[in-house]
Tab-separated table of C-alpha atoms in Angstrom:
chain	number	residue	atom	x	y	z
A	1	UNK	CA	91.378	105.888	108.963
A	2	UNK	CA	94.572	105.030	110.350
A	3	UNK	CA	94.203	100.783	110.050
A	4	UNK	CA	97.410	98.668	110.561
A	5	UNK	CA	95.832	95.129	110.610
A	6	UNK	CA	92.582	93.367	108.962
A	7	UNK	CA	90.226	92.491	109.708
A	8	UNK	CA	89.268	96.149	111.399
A	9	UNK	CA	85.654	97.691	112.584
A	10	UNK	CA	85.432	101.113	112.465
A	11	UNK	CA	82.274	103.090	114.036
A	12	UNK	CA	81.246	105.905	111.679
A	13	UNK	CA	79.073	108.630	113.043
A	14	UNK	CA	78.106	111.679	111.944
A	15	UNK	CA	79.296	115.174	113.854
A	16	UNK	CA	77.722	118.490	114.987
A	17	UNK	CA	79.836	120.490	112.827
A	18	UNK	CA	79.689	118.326	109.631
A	19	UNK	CA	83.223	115.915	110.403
A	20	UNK	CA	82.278	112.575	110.678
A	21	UNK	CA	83.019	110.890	114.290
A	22	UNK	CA	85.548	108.057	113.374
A	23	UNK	CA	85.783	105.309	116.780
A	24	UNK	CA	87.718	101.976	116.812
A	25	UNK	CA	85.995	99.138	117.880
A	26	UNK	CA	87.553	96.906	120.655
A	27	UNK	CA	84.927	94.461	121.041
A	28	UNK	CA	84.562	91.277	120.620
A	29	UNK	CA	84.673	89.703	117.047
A	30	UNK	CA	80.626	88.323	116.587
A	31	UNK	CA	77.714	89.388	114.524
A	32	UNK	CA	75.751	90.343	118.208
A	33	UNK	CA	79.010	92.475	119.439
A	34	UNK	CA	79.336	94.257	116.959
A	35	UNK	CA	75.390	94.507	116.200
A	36	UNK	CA	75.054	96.062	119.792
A	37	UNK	CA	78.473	98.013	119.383
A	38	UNK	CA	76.543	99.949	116.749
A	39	UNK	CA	73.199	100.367	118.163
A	40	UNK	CA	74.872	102.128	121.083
A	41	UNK	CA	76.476	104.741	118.882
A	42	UNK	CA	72.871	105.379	117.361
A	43	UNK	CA	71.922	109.302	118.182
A	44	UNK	CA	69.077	108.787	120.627
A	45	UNK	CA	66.190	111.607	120.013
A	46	UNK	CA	63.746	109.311	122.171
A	47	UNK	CA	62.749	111.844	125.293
A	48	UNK	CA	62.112	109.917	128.562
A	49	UNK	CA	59.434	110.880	130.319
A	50	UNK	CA	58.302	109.743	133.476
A	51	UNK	CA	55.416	110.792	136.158
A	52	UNK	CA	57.275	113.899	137.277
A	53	UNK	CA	57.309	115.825	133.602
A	54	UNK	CA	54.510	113.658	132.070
A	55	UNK	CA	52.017	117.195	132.773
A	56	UNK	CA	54.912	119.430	131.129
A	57	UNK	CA	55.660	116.950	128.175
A	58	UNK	CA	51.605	117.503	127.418
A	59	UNK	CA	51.680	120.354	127.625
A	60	UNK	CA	54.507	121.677	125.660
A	61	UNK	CA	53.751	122.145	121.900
A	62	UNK	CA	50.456	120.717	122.407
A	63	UNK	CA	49.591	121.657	118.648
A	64	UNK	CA	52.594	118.938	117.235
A	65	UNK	CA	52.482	115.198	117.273
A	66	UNK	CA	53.521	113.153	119.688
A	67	UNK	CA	53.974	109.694	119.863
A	68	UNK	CA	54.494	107.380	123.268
A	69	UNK	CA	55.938	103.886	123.752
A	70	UNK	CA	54.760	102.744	126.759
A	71	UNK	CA	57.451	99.510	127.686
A	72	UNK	CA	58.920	97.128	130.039
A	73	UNK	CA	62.715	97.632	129.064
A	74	UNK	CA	64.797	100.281	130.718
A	75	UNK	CA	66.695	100.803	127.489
A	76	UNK	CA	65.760	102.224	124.461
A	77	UNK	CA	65.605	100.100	121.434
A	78	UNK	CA	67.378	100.583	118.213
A	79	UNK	CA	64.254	100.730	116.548
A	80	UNK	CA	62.646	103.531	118.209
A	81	UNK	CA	65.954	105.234	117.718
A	82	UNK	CA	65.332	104.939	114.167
A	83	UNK	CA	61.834	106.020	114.083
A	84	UNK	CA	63.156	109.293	116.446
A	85	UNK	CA	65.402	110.606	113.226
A	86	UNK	CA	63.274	109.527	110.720
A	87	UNK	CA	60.530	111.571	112.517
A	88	UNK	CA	62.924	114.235	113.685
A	89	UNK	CA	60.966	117.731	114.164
A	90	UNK	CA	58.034	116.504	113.137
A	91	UNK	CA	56.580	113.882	115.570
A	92	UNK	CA	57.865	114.239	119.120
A	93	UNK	CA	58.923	110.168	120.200
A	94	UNK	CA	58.985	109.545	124.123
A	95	UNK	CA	59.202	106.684	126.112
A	96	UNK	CA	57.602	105.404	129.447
A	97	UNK	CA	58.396	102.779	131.327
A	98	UNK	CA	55.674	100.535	132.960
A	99	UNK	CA	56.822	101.323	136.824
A	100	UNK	CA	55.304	104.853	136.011
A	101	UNK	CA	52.080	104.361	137.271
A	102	UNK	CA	50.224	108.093	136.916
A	103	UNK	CA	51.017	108.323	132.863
A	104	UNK	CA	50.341	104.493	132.248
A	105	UNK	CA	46.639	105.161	134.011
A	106	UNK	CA	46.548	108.551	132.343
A	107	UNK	CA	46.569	106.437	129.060
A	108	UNK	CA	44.828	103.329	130.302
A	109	UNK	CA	47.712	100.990	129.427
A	110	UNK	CA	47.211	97.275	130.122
A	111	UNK	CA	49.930	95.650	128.034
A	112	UNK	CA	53.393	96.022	126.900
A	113	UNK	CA	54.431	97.297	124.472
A	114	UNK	CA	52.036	99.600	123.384
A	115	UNK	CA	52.574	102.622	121.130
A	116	UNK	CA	50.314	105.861	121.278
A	117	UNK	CA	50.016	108.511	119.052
A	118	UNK	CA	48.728	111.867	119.754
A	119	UNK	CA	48.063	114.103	116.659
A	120	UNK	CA	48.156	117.422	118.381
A	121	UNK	CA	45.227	120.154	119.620
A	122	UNK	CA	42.032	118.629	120.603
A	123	UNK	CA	42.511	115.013	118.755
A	124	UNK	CA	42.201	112.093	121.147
A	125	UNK	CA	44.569	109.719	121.201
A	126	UNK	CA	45.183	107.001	118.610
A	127	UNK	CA	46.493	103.375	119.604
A	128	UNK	CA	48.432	101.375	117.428
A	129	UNK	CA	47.644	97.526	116.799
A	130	UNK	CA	50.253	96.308	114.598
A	131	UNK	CA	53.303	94.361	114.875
A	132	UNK	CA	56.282	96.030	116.472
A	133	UNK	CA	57.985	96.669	113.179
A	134	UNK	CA	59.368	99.216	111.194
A	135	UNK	CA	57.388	100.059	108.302
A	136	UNK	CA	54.074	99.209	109.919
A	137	UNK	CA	55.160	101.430	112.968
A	138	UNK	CA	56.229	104.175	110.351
A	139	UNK	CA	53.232	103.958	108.142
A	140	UNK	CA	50.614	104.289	111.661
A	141	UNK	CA	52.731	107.385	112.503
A	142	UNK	CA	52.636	109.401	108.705
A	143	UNK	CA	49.030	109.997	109.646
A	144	UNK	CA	50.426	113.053	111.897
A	145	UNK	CA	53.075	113.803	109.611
A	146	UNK	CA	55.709	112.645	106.968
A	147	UNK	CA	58.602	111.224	107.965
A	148	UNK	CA	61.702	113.240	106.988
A	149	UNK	CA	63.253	112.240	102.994
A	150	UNK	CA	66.602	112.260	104.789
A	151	UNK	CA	67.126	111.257	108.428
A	152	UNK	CA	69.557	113.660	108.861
A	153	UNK	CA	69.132	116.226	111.624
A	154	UNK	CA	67.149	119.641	110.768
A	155	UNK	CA	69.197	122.343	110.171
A	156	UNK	CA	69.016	125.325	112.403
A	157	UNK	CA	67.993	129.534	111.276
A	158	UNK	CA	71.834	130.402	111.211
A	159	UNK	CA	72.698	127.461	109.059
A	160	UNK	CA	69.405	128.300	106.648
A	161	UNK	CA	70.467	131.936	106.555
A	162	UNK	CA	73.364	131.014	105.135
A	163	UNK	CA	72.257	128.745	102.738
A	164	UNK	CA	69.853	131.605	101.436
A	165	UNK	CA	72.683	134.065	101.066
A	166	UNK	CA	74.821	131.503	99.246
A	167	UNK	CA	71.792	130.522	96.771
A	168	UNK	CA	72.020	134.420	95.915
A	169	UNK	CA	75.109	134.502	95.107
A	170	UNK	CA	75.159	131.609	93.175
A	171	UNK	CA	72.277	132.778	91.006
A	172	UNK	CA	74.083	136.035	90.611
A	173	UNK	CA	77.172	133.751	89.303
A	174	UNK	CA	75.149	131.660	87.473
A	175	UNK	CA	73.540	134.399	85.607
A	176	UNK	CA	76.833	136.214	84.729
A	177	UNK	CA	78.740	132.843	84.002
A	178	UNK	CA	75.580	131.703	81.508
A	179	UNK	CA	76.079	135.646	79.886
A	180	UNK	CA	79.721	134.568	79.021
A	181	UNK	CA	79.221	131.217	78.139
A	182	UNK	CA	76.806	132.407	75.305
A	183	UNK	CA	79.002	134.628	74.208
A	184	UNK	CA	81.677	132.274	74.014
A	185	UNK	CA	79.796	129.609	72.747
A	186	UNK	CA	78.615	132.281	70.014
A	187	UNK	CA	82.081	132.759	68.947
A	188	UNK	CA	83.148	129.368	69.391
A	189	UNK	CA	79.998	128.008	67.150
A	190	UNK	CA	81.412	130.482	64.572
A	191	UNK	CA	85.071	129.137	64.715
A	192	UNK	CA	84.180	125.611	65.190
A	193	UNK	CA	84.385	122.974	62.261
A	194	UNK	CA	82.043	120.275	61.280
A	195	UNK	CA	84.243	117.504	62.452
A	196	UNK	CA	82.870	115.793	65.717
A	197	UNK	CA	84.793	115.148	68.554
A	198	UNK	CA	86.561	111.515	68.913
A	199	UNK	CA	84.689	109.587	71.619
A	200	UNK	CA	86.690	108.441	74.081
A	201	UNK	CA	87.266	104.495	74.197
A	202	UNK	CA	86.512	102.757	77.301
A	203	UNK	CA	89.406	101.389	79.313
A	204	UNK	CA	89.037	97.848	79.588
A	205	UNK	CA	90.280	95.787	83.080
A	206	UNK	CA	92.106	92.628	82.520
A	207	UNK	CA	91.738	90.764	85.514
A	208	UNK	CA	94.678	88.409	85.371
A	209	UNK	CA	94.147	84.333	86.191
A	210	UNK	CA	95.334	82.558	88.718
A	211	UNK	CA	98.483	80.539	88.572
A	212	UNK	CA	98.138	77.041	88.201
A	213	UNK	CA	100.463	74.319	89.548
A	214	UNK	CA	101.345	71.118	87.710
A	215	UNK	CA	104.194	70.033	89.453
A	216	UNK	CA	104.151	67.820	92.542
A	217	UNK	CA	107.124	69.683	93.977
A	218	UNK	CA	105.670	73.068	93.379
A	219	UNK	CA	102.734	72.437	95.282
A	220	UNK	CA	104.565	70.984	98.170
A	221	UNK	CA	106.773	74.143	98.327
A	222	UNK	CA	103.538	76.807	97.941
A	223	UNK	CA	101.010	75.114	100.213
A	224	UNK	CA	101.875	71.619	101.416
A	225	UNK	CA	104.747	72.126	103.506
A	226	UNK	CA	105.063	72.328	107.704
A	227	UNK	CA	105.614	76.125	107.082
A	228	UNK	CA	103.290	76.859	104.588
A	229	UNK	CA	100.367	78.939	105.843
A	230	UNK	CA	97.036	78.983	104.362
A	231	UNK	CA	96.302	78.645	100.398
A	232	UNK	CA	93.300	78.050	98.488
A	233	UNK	CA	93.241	75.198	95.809
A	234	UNK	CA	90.765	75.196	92.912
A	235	UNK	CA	90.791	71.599	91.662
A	236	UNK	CA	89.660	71.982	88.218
A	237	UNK	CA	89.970	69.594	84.423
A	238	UNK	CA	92.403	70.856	82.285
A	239	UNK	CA	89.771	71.046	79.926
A	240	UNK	CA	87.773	73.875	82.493
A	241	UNK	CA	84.103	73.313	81.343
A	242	UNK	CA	81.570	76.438	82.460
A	243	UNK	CA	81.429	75.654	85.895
A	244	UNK	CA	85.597	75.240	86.051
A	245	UNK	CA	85.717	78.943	84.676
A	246	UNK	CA	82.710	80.341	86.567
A	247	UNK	CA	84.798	78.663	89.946
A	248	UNK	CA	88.103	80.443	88.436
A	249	UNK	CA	87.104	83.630	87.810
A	250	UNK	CA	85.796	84.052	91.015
A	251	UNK	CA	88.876	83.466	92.750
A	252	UNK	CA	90.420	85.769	89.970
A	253	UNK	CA	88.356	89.130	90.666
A	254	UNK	CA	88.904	88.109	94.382
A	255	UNK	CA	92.687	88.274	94.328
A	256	UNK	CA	92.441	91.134	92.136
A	257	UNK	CA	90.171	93.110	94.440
A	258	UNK	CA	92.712	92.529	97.150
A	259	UNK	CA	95.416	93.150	95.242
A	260	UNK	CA	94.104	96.522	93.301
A	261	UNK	CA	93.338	97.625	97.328
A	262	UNK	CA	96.546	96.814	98.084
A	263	UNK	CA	95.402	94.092	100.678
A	264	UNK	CA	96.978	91.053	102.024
A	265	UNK	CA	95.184	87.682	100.844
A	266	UNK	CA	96.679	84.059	100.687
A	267	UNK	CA	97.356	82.432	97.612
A	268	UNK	CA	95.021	80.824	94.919
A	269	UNK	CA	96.112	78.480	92.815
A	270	UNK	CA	94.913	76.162	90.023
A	271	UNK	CA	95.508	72.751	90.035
A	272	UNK	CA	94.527	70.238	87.333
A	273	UNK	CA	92.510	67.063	88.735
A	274	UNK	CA	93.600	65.073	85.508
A	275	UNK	CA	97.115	65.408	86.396
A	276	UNK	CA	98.918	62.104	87.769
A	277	UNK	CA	101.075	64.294	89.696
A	278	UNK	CA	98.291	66.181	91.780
A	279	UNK	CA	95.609	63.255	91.600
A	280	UNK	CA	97.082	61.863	94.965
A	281	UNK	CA	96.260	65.050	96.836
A	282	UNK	CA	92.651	65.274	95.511
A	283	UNK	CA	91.464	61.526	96.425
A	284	UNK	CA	93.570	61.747	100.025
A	285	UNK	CA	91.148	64.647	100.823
A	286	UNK	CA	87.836	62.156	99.895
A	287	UNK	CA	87.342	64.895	96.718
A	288	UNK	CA	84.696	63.442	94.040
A	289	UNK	CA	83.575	66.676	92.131
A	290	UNK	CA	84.169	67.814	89.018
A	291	UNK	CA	85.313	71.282	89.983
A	292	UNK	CA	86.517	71.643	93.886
A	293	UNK	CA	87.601	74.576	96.152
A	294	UNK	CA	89.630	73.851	99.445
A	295	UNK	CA	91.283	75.766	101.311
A	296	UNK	CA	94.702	74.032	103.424
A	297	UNK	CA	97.102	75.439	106.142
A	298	UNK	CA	100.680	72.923	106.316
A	299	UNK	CA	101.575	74.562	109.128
A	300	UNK	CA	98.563	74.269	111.349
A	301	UNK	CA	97.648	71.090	109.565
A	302	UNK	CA	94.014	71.744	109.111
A	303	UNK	CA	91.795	71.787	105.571
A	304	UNK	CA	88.246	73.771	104.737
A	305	UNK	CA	86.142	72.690	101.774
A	306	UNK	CA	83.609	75.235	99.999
A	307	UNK	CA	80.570	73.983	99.159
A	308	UNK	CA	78.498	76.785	97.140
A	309	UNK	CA	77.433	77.898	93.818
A	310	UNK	CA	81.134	79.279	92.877
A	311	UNK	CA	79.656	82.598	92.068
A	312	UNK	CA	81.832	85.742	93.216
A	313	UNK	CA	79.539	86.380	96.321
A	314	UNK	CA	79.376	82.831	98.307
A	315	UNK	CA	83.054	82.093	97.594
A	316	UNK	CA	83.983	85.859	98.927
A	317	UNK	CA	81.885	84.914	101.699
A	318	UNK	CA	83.534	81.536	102.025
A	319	UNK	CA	86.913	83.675	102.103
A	320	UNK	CA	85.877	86.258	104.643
A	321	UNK	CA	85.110	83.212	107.084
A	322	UNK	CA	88.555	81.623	106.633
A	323	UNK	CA	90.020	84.718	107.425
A	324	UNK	CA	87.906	85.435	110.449
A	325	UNK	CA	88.756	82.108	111.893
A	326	UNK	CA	85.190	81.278	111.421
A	327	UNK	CA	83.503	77.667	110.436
A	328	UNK	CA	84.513	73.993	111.047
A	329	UNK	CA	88.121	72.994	109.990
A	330	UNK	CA	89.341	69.196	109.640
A	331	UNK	CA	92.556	67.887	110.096
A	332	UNK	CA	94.731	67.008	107.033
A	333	UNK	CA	95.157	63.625	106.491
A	334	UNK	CA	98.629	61.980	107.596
A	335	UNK	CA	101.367	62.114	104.808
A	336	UNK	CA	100.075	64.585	102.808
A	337	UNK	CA	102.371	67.222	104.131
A	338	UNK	CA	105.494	66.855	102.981
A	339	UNK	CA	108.884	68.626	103.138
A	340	UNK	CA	110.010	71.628	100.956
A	341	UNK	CA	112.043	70.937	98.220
A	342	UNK	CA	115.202	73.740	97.451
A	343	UNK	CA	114.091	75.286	93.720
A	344	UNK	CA	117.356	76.252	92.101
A	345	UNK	CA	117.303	79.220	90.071
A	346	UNK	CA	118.908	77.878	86.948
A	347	UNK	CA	119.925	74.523	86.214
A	348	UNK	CA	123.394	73.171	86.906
A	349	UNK	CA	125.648	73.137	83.896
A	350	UNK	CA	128.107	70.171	83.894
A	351	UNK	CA	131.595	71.181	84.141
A	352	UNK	CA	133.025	72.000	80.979
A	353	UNK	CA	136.896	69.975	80.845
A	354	UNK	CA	139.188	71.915	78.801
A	355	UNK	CA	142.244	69.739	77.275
A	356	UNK	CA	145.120	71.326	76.916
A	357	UNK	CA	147.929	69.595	75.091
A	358	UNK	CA	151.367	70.843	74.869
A	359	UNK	CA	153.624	69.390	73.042
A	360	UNK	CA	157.570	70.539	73.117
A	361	UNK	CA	159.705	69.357	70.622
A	362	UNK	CA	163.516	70.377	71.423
A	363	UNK	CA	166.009	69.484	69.080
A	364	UNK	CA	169.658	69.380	69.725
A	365	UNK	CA	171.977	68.969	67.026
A	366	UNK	CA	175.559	67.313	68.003
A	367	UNK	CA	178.049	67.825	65.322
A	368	UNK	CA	180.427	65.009	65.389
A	369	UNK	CA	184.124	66.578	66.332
A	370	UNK	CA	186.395	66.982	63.300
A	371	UNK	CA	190.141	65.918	62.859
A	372	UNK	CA	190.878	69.694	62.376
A	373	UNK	CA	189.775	70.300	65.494
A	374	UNK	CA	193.162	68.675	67.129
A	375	UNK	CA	194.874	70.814	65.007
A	376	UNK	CA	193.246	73.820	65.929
A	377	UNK	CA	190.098	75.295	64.448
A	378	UNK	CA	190.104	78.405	62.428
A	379	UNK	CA	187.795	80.909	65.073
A	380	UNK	CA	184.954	82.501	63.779
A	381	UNK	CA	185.149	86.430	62.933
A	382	UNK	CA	183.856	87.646	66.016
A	383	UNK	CA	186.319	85.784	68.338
A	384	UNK	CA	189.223	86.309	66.198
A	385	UNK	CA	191.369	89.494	67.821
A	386	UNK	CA	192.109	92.035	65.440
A	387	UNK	CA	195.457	91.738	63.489
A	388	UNK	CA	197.885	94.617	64.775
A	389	UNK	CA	199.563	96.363	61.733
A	390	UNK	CA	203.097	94.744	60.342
A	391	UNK	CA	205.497	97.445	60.054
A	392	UNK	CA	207.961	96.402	58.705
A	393	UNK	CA	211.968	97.810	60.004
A	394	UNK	CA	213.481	100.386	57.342
């Protein structure tokens, strides 16, 4: 579909050869722009006729039904649109305005709207009395002929051709695929054991809860902060109670929806009304219930509070408007925002102090000078010069 942002509208329509007509809507962002935005797109099989072709619209296939809305309006209603496809090749719709004096004589018309029915051949003409609605309209007009079962448009010879040939050959595959399938169920029947297959087990889909806060500081950082953006905060007791856990799961499922579609949503969160820490922000927003659902935006500095059932539907609803910048938003009361507090991500150790002791003992030994050395020490073997050889004179 080609979406970048949500919340998008996307016209759907179908084609003439079978691919759907895909068209971005531009308009504006209300239940009656978008309402007419679609009625526009509508295929119109309504046939305007006016005093020129009324003799040549009589006349042609005077043997089928045909039904005419005499009206004031210039523009054709979604509803007659409707009718027009439901009725598609089997009761002709028109529509005449009331400026077209000849046919509005011709049929004696005195007030708008009024809707005619002719049955075809030589049956007079058949007013309708009812209310200008749908089924009622519907029902007056089945006495010419059954709506269609789909309100698609008929298909055309070629197309029915075609889907005669292919019915052919499928019975021709059918017939030689069921010849084979005997025979290998035959042979299979004859190979096959008396041990029945395992059933499958049914994969089961945790939907995860929602994380709860019980610190003062973490919900300052997540949602009350000047740059937090919007959150949703289910004030619940600790203890839950059925209507805590009906209000929880529905936020649950929500943010799994989202998530398993891979779609942006703010944050829910949990927080405990019995909690000292979070009481404060619970009575500064005038909270009494047991179980409460707000929604807050730090940055903006506004609040929303749900009032519902907490089932899935009116707190998805409840959502939707939020993020359509729909309903009444109040401003958050003064000092509740406060400023984010740096998380670190592991706590500071103290510095560990190593000692380190060193301890040098150096000894010096003195040896107290001897009277032999005056007289001349005797020098240790290394210093002492090798003796020459006495030789002694022949």
């Amino acid at each position: 579909m080609g979406v970048k942002g949500f919340p998008t509208v996307k016209v759907v329509r179908p084609g003439k050869k079978g691919k759907p007509i895909v068209e971005d809507y531009n308009g504006p962002r209300t239940a009656k722009g978008i309402v007419d935005a679609v009625v526009e797109k509508i295929n119109n099989h309504v046939k305007r006729v006016t005093d020129k072709d009324i003799d040549s619209f009589l006349s042609t296939k005077n043997e089928t039904a045909k039904a005419i809305l005499f009206t004031e309006k210039g523009t054709t209603s979604a509803l007659l649109k409707s009718i027009a496809i439901d009725f598609l090749d089997v009761i002709t719709i028109a529509q005449i305005r009331d400026k077209e004096t000849k046919a509005n004589e011709l049929f004696g018309i005195k007030s708008y709207p009024t809707l005619v029915l002719l049955p075809g051949g030589d049956k007079e003409s058949i007013v309708y009395d009812g209310e200008m609605k749908k089924d009622a309209m519907v029902k007056f007009l089945s006495q010419a002929g059954e709506p269609n079962p789909d309100p698609a448009p008929a298909k055309g010879k070629s197309e029915k051709k075609s889907e005669k040939k292919s019915e052919k050959k499928d019975k021709k595959a059918s017939s030689k695929s069921s010849e084979s399938s005997s025979e290998r169920s035959s042979t299979e029947s004859a190979e096959s054991t008396d041990v029945p297959p395992a059933a499958e087990k049914p994969v089961e889909v945790v939907v995860p809860p929602i994380p709860a806060i019980t610190e003062a500081d973490k919900l300052t950082n997540e949602c009350l902060n000047r740059k937090a953006h919007t959150c949703v905060l289910a004030f619940v007791p600790s203890a839950h109670g059925d209507t805590a856990e009906k209000a929880l799961t529905s936020l649950a499922e929500l943010a799994f929806k989202h998530a398993q579609a891979k779609r942006h949503i703010f944050p829910f969160f949990e927080v405990h009304t019995d909690n000292e820490v979070t009481t404060s922000v619970f009575k500064s927003l005038g909270l009494s219930g047991d179980v409460e659902i707000v929604a807050v935006n730090g940055k903006r500095g506004w609040w929303r509070h749900y009032e519902g059932d907490f089932s899935l539907e009116s707190v998805e609803s409840w959502i939707d408007a939020i993020r359509l910048s729909e309903g009444e938003k109040k401003k958050l009361p003064e000092g509740l925002i406060g400023e984010a507090v740096e998380e670190t991500t592991a706590e500071k150790k103290p510095a560990e102090t190593v000692e380190v002791k060193v301890e040098e003992s150096v000894e010096v030994e003195v040896e107290p000078e001897s009277e032999t050395e005056t007289k001349g020490a005797e020098p240790t073997p290394e210093a002492t010069p090798a003796e020459k050889p006495k030789h002694e004179e022949l």
